[in-house]
Short mmCIF file of C-alpha atoms in Angstrom, two decimals:
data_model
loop_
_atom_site.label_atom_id
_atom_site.label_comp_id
_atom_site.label_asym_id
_atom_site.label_seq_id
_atom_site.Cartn_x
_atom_site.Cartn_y
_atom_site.Cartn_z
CA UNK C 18 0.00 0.00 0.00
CA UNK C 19 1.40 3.36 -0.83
CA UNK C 20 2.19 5.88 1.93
CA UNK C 21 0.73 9.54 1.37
CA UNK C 22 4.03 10.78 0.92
CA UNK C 23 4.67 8.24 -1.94
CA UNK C 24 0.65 8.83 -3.18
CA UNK C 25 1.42 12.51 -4.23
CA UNK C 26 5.20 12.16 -5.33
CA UNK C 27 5.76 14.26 -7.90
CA UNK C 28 7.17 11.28 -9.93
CA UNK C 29 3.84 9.47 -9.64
CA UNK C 30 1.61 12.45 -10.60
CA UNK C 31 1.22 13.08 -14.29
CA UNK C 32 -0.23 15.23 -17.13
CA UNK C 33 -1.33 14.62 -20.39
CA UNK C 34 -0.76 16.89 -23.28
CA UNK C 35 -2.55 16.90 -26.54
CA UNK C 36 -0.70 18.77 -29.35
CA UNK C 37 -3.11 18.77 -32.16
CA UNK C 38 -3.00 20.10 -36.08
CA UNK C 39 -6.12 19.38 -37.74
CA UNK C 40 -7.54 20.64 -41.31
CA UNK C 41 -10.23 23.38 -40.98
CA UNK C 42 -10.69 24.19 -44.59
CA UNK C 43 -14.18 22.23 -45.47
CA UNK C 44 -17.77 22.56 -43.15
CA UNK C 45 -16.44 18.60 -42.62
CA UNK C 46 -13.39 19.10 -41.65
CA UNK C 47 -14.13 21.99 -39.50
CA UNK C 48 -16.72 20.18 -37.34
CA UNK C 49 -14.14 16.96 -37.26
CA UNK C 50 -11.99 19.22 -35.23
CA UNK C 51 -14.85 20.88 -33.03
CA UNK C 52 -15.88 17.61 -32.22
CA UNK C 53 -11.74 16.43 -31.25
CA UNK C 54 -11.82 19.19 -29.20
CA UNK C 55 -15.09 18.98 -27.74
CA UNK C 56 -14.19 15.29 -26.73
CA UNK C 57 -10.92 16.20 -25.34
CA UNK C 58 -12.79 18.63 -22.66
CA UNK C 59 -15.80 15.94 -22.05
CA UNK C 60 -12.97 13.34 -21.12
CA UNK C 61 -11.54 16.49 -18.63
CA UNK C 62 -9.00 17.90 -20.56
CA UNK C 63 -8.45 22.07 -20.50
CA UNK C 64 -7.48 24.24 -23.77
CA UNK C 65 -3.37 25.34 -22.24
CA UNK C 66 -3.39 26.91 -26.14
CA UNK C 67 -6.09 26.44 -28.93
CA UNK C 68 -4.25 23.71 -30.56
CA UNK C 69 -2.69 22.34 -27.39
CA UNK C 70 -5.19 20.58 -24.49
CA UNK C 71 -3.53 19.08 -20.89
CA UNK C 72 -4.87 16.80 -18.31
CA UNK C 73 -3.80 16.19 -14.94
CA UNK C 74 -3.92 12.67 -14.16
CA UNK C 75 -3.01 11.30 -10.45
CA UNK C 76 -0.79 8.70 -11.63
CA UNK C 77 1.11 6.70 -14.47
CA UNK C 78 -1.97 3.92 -14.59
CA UNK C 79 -4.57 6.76 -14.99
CA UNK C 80 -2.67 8.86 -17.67
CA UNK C 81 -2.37 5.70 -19.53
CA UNK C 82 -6.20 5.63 -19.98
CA UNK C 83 -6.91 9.19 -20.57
CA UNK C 84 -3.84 8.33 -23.64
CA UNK C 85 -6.19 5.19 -25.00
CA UNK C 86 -9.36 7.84 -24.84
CA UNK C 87 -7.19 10.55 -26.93
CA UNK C 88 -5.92 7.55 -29.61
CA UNK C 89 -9.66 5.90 -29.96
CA UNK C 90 -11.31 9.38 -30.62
CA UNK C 91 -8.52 10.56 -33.35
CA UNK C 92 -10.09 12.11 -36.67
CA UNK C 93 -9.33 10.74 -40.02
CA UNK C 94 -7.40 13.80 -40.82
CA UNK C 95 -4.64 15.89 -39.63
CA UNK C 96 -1.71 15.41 -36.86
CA UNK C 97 -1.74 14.69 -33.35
CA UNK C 98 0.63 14.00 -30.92
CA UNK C 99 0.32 13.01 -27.09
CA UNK C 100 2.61 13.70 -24.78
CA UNK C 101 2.81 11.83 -21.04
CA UNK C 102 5.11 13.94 -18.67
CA UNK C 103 5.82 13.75 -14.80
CA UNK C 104 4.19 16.59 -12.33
CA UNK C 105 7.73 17.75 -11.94
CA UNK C 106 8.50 18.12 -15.30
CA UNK C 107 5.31 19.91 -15.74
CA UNK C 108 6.36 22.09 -12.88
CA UNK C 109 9.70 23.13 -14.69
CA UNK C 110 7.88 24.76 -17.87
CA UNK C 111 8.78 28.41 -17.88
CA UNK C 112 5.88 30.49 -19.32
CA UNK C 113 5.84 33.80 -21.29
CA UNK C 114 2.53 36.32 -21.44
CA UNK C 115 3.63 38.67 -23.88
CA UNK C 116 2.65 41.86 -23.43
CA UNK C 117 2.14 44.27 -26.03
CA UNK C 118 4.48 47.48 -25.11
CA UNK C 119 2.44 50.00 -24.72
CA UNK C 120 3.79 53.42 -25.32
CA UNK C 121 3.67 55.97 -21.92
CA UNK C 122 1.26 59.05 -22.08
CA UNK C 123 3.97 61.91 -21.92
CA UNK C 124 2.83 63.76 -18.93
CA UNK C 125 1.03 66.83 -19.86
CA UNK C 126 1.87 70.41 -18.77
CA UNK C 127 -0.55 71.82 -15.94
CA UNK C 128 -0.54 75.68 -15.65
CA UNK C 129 -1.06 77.00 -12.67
CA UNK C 130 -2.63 80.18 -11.36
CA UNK C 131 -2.12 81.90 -8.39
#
């Protein structure tokens, strides 16, 4: 029986990635992906980026199965690619919000009157 020290390691802990690249030229192929994606968050996956979903799974056994879910709902078209990677590799990603400089008001000249 696992200790709780052992139950939460981040070793044992995983996440699921989804990296996805799917054709959105036809009505067809369009829905095809809105219905990928749609089954990726029924099965409790979140959007990280649009083409890019991630599940936290609370060990190797259970990311395993989220994995066969992914690979049994694939569409007939386009590329995807699932990635299985330890909490603590998950914890080392280094993320970037770029902001989008903004330029500073010059500060305008009050007169004053005495």
């Amino acid at each position: 029986m696992l200790s709780d020290t052992n139950r939460f390691n981040a070793y044992r802990i995983m996440w699921v990635l989804v990296f996805f690249d799917l054709p959105t030229e036809t009505k067809k192929e369009r829905r095809a992906a809105s219905q990928f994606r749609k089954k990726l968050i029924d099965d409790g996956f979140t959007m990280f980026q649009f083409s890019i979903y991630l599940r936290h799974c609370p060990s190797r056994e259970n990311a395993k199965v989220h994995t066969k879910r992914v690979k049994s709902i694939l569409p007939k078209y386009g590329k995807v690619c699932i990635l299985e990677i330890t909490d603590k590799q998950f914890g080392n990603m280094e993320l970037f919000h770029g902001v989008k400089p903004i330029e500073v008001p010059q500060p305008v000249q009050q007169l004053e009157l005495f």
